[in-house]
Tab-separated table of C-alpha atoms in Angstrom:
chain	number	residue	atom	x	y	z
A	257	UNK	CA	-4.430	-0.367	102.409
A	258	UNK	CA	-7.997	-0.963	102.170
A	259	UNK	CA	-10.575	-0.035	99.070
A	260	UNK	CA	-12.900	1.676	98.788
A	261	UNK	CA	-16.215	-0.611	98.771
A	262	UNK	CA	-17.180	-1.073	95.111
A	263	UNK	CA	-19.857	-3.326	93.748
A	264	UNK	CA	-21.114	-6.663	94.625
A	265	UNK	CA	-23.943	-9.167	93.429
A	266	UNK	CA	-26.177	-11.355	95.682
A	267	UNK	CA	-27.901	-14.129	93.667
A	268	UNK	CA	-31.046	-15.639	95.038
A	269	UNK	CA	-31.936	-11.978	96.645
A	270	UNK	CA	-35.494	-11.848	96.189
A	271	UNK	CA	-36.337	-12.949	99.641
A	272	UNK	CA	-34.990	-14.478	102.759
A	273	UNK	CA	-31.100	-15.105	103.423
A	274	UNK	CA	-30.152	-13.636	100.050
A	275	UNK	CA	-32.065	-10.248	100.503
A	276	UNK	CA	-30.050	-9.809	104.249
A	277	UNK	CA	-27.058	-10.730	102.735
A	278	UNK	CA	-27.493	-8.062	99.976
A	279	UNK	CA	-28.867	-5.695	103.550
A	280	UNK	CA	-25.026	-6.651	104.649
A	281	UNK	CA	-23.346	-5.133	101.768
A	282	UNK	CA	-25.326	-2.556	101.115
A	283	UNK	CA	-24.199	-1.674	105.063
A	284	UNK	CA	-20.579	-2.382	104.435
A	285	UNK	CA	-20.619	0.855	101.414
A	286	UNK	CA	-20.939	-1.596	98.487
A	287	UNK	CA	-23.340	-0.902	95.314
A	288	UNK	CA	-25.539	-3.993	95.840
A	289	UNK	CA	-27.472	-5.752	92.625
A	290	UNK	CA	-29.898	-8.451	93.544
A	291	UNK	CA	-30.822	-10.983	91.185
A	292	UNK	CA	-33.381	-12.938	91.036
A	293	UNK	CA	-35.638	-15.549	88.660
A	294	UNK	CA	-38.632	-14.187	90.294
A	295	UNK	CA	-38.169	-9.879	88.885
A	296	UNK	CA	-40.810	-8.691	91.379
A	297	UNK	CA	-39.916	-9.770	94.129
A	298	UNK	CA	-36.216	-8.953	93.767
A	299	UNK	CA	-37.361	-5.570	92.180
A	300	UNK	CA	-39.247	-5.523	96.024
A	301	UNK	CA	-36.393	-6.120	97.745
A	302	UNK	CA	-33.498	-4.290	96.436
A	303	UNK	CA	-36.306	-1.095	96.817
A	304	UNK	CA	-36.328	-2.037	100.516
A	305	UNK	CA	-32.415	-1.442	100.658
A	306	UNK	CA	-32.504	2.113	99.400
A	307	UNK	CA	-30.631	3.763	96.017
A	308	UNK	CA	-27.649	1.602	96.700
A	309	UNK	CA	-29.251	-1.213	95.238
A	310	UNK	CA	-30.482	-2.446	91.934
A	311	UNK	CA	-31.924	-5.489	91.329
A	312	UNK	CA	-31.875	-8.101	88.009
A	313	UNK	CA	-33.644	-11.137	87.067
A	314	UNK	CA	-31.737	-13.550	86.135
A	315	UNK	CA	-31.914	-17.507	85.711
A	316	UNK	CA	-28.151	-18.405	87.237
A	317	UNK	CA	-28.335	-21.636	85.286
A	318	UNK	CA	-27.723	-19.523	82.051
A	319	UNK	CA	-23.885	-18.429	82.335
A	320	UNK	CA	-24.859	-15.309	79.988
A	321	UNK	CA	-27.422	-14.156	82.137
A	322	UNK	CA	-25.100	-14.362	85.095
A	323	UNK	CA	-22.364	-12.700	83.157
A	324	UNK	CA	-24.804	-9.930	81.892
A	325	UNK	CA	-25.482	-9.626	85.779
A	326	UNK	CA	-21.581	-9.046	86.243
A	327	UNK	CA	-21.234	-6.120	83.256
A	328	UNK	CA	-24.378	-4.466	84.868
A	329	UNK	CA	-22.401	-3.980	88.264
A	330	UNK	CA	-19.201	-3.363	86.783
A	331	UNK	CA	-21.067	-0.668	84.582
A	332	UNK	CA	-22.389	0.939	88.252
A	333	UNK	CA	-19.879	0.621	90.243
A	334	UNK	CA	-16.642	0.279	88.528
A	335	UNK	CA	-15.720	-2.976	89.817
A	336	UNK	CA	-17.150	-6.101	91.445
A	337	UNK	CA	-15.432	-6.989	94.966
A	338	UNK	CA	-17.736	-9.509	96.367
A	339	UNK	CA	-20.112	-12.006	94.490
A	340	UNK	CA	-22.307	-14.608	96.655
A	341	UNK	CA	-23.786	-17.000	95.011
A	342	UNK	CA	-26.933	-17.679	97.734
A	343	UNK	CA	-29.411	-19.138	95.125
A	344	UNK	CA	-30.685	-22.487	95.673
A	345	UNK	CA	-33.330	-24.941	95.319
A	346	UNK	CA	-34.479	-27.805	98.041
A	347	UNK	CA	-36.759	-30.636	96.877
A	348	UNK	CA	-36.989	-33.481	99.219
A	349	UNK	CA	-37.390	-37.337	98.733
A	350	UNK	CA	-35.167	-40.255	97.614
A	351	UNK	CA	-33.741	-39.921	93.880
A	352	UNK	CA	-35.795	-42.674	92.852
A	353	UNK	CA	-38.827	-41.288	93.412
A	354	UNK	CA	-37.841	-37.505	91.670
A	355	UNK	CA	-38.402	-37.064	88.143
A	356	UNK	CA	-35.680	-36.076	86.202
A	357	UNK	CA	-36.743	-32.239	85.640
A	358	UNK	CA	-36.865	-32.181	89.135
A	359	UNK	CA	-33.303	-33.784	90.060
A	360	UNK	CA	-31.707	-31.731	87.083
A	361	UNK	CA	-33.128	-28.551	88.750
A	362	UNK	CA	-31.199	-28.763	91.722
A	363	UNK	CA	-28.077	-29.809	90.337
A	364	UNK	CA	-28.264	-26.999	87.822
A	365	UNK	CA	-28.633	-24.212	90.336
A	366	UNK	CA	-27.491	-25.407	93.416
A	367	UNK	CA	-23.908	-26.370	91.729
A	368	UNK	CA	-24.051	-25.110	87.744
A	369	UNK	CA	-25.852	-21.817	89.397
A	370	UNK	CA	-22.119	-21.579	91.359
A	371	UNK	CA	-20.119	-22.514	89.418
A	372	UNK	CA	-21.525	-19.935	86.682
A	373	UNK	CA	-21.388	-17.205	89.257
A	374	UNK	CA	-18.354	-18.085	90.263
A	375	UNK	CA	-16.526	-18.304	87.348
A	376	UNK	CA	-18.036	-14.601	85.991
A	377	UNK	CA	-16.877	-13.038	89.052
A	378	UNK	CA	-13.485	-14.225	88.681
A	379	UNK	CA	-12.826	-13.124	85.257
A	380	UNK	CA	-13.551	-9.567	86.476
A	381	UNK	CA	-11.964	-9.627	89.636
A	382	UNK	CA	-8.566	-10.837	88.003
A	383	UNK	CA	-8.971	-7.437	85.483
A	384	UNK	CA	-9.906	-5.486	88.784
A	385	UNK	CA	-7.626	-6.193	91.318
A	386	UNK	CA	-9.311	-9.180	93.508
A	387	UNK	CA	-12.210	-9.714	95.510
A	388	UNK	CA	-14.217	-12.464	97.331
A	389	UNK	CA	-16.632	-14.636	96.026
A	390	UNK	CA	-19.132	-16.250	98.891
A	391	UNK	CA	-20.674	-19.961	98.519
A	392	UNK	CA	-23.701	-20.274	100.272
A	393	UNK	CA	-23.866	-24.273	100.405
A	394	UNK	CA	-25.108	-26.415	103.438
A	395	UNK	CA	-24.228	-28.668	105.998
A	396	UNK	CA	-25.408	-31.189	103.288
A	397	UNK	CA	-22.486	-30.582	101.341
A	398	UNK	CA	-20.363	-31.991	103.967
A	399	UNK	CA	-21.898	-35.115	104.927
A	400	UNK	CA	-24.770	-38.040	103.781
A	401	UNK	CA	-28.408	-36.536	104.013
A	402	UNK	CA	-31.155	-38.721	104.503
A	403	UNK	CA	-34.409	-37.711	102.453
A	404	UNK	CA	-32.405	-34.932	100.654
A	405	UNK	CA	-29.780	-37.453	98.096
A	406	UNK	CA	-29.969	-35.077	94.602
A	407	UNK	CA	-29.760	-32.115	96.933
A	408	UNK	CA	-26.904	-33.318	99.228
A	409	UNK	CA	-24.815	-34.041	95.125
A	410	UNK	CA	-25.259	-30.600	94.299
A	411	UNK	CA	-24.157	-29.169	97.576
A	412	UNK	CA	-20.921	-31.674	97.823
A	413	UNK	CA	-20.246	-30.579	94.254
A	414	UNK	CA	-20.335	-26.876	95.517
A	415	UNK	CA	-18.035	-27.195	98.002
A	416	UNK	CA	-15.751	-29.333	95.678
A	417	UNK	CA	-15.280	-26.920	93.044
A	418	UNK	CA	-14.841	-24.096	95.482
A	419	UNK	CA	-11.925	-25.893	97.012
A	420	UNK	CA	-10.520	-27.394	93.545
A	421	UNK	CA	-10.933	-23.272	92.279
A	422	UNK	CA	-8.887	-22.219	94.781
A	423	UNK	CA	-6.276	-24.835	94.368
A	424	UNK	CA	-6.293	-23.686	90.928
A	425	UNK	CA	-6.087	-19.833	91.537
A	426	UNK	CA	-3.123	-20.179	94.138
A	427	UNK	CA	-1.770	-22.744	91.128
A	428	UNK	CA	-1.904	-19.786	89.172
A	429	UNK	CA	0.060	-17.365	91.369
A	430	UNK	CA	-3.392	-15.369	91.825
A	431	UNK	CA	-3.339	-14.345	95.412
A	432	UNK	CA	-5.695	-11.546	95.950
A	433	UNK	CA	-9.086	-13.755	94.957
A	434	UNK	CA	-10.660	-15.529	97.637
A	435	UNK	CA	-13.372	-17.936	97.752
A	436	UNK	CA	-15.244	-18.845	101.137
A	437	UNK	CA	-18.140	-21.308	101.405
A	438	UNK	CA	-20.362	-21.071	104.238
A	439	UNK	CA	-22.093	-24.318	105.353
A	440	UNK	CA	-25.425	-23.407	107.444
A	441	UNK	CA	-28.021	-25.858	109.247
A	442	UNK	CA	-31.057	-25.936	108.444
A	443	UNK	CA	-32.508	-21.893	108.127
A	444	UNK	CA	-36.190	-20.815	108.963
A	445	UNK	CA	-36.269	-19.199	105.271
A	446	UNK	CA	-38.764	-20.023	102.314
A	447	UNK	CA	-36.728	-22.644	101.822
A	448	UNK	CA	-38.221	-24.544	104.848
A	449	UNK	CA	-41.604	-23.148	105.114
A	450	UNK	CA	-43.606	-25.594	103.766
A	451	UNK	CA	-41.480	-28.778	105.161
A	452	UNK	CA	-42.855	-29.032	108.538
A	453	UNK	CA	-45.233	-31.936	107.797
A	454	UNK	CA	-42.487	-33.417	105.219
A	455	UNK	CA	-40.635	-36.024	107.113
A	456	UNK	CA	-38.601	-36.280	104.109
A	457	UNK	CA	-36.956	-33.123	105.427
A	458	UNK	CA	-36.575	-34.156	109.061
A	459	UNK	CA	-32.710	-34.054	108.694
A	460	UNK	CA	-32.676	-30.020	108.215
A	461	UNK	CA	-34.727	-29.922	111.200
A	462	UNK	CA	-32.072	-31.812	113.494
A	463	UNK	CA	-30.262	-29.235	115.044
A	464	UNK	CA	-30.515	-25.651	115.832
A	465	UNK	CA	-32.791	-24.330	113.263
A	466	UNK	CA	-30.811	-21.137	112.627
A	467	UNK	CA	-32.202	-17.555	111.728
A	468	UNK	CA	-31.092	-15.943	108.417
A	469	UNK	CA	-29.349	-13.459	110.241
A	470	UNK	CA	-27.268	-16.017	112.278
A	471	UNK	CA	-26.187	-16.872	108.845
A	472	UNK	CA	-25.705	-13.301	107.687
A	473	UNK	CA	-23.248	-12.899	110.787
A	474	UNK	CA	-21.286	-15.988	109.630
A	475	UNK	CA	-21.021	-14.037	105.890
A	476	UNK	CA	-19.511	-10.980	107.542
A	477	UNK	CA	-17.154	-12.983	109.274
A	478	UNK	CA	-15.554	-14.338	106.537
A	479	UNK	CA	-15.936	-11.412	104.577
A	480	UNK	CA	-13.549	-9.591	106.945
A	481	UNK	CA	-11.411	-12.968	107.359
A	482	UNK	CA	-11.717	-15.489	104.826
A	483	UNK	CA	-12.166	-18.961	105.008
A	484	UNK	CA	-12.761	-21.737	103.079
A	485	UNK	CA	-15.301	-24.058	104.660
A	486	UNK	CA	-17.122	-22.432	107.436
A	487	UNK	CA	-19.849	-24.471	109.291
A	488	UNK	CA	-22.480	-22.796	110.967
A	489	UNK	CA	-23.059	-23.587	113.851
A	490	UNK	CA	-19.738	-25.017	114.299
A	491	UNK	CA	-20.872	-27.830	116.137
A	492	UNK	CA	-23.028	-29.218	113.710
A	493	UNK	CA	-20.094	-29.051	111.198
A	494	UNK	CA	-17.883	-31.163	113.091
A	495	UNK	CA	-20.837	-34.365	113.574
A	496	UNK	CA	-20.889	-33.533	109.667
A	497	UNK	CA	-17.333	-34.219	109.297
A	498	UNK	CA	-16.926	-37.014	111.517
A	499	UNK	CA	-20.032	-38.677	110.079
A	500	UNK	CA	-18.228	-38.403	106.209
A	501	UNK	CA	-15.179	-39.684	107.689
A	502	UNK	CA	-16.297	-42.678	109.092
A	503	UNK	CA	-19.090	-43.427	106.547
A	504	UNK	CA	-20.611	-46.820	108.025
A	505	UNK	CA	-20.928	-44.957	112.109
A	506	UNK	CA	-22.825	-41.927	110.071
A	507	UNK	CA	-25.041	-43.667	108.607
A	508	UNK	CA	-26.053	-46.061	111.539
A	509	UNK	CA	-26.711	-42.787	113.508
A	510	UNK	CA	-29.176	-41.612	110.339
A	511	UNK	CA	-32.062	-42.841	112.870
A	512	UNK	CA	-31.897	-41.318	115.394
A	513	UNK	CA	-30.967	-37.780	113.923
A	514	UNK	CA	-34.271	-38.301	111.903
A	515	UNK	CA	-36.088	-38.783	114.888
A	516	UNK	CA	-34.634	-36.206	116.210
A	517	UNK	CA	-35.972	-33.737	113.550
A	518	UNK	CA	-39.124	-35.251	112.920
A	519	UNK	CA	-40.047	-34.680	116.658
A	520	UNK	CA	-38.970	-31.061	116.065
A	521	UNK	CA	-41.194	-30.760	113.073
A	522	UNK	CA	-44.091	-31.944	115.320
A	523	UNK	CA	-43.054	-29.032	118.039
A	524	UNK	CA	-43.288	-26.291	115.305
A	525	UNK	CA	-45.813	-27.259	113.979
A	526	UNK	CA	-47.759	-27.404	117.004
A	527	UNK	CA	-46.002	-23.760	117.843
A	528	UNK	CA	-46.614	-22.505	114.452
A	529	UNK	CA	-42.814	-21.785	113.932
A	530	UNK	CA	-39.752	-21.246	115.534
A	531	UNK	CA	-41.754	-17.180	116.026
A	532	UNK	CA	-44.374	-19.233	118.394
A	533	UNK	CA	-48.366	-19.161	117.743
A	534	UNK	CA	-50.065	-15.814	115.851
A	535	UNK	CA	-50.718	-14.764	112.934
A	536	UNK	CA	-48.383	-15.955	109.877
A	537	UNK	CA	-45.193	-16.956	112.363
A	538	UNK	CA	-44.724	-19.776	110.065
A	539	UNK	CA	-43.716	-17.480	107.763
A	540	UNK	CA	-41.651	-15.478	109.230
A	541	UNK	CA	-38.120	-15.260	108.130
């Protein structure tokens, strides 16, 4: 038999992907909290979802921020059922030319930021009966990504320790936690709205640019049947696979696929987005 919907925590909610995930839940019955590093703008957003939602600001690099974030949903709702850990930071360019603030930024929330969350929201989901922790992490966590090294690490080390944690919870005879990591393409979010003239981001730019709520369907899909690694779109998941497992073909083809995205850069930019020309499109999410 089914629950009851209880609570659930969305980090990196203040805007974008992370906000219509938290839109998702909030749909589904849960008791939604947002967090956030940026407080107004989460505070914003979770008041856009209606009284079902709260909203926190927290810093997931600091494990006792994201475990005050887990007590403050438990406190609401009585127990946490879903956590997705969203939150994430892209700066482009080769490591060598990225200081070391900036490299230990996206390593620290793109894969520290997870593994925190993830780690809080087991602890209470083995006192609560289960529940399902989401990994937003990227097609870069499955394969090499030209122009985007220090952000590709921390996505690969994502989707390791989501795979190694649930080796580790079925080790444990813990059945009823599941952990699903959704891979998207590149995503006209924030994120992305300022990389059309970077050609150091061309790669994200290869395929289908996706819309958040593409994504957001992907979320509920494993939501109502888990799975681990989930590529979206599918397509784009397999070249990722078959480019890691033949290393030396993948990275011959790096040319082209850069090409590929830099003349798609040039198209946007000319269109003003993926929206078309008018006022702000670019910024649409």
């Amino acid at each position: 038999m089914s629950r009851v919907p209880a609570g659930a925590v969305v980090t990196g909610a203040g805007r974008g992907l992370g906000q219509q995930i938290a839109r998702l839940l909030v749909e589904r019955g849960h008791q939604v909290l947002l967090t956030d590093r940026d407080a107004d703008s989460v505070r914003a957003a979770a008041g856009e979802l209606g009284p079902a939602a709260t909203a926190l600001a927290v810093d997931v690099r600091d494990h006792a921020q994201v475990e005050a974030a887990r007590d403050t949903i438990i406190a609401r709702a009585g127990r946490l059922d879903v956590w997705v850990n969203n939150a994430g930071v892209l700066v482009t360019g080769p490591a060598w030319e990225q200081d070391e603030a900036t490299r230990r930024l996206m390593l620290e929330v793109n894969a520290v930021g997870t593994i925190n969350g993830t780690v809080a929201a087991i602890g209470a989901m083995r006192a609560g009966g289960g529940g399902h922790v989401v990994n937003v992490v990227s097609l870069a966590g499955l394969t090499a990504v030209a122009g985007e090294a220090v952000y590709a690490a921390s996505k690969h080390a994502a989707i390791g320790f989501s795979l190694s944690t649930m080796a580790d919870l079925r080790a444990a005879g813990v059945k009823d936690i599941r952990i699903s990591c959704v891979c998207p393409d590149g995503i006209w979010t924030p994120m992305l709205h300022d990389k059309l003239t970077d050609p150091d981001s061309a790669l994200s730019f290869s395929g289908k640019l996706l819309r958040p709520e593409e994504v957001v369907t992907a979320v509920r899909a494993v939501l109502d049947r888990p799975r681990l690694v989930t590529a979206v779109p599918g397509w784009r998941g397999l070249l990722s696979r078959l480019a890691d497992a033949a290393p030396s073909l993948g990275l011959a083809a790096v040319p082209l696929v850069v090409a590929r995205g830099r003349r798609t850069q040039r198209r946007l930019l000319v269109k003003g987005g993926p929206t078309g020309p008018g006022p702000g499109s670019r910024f649409r999410p």
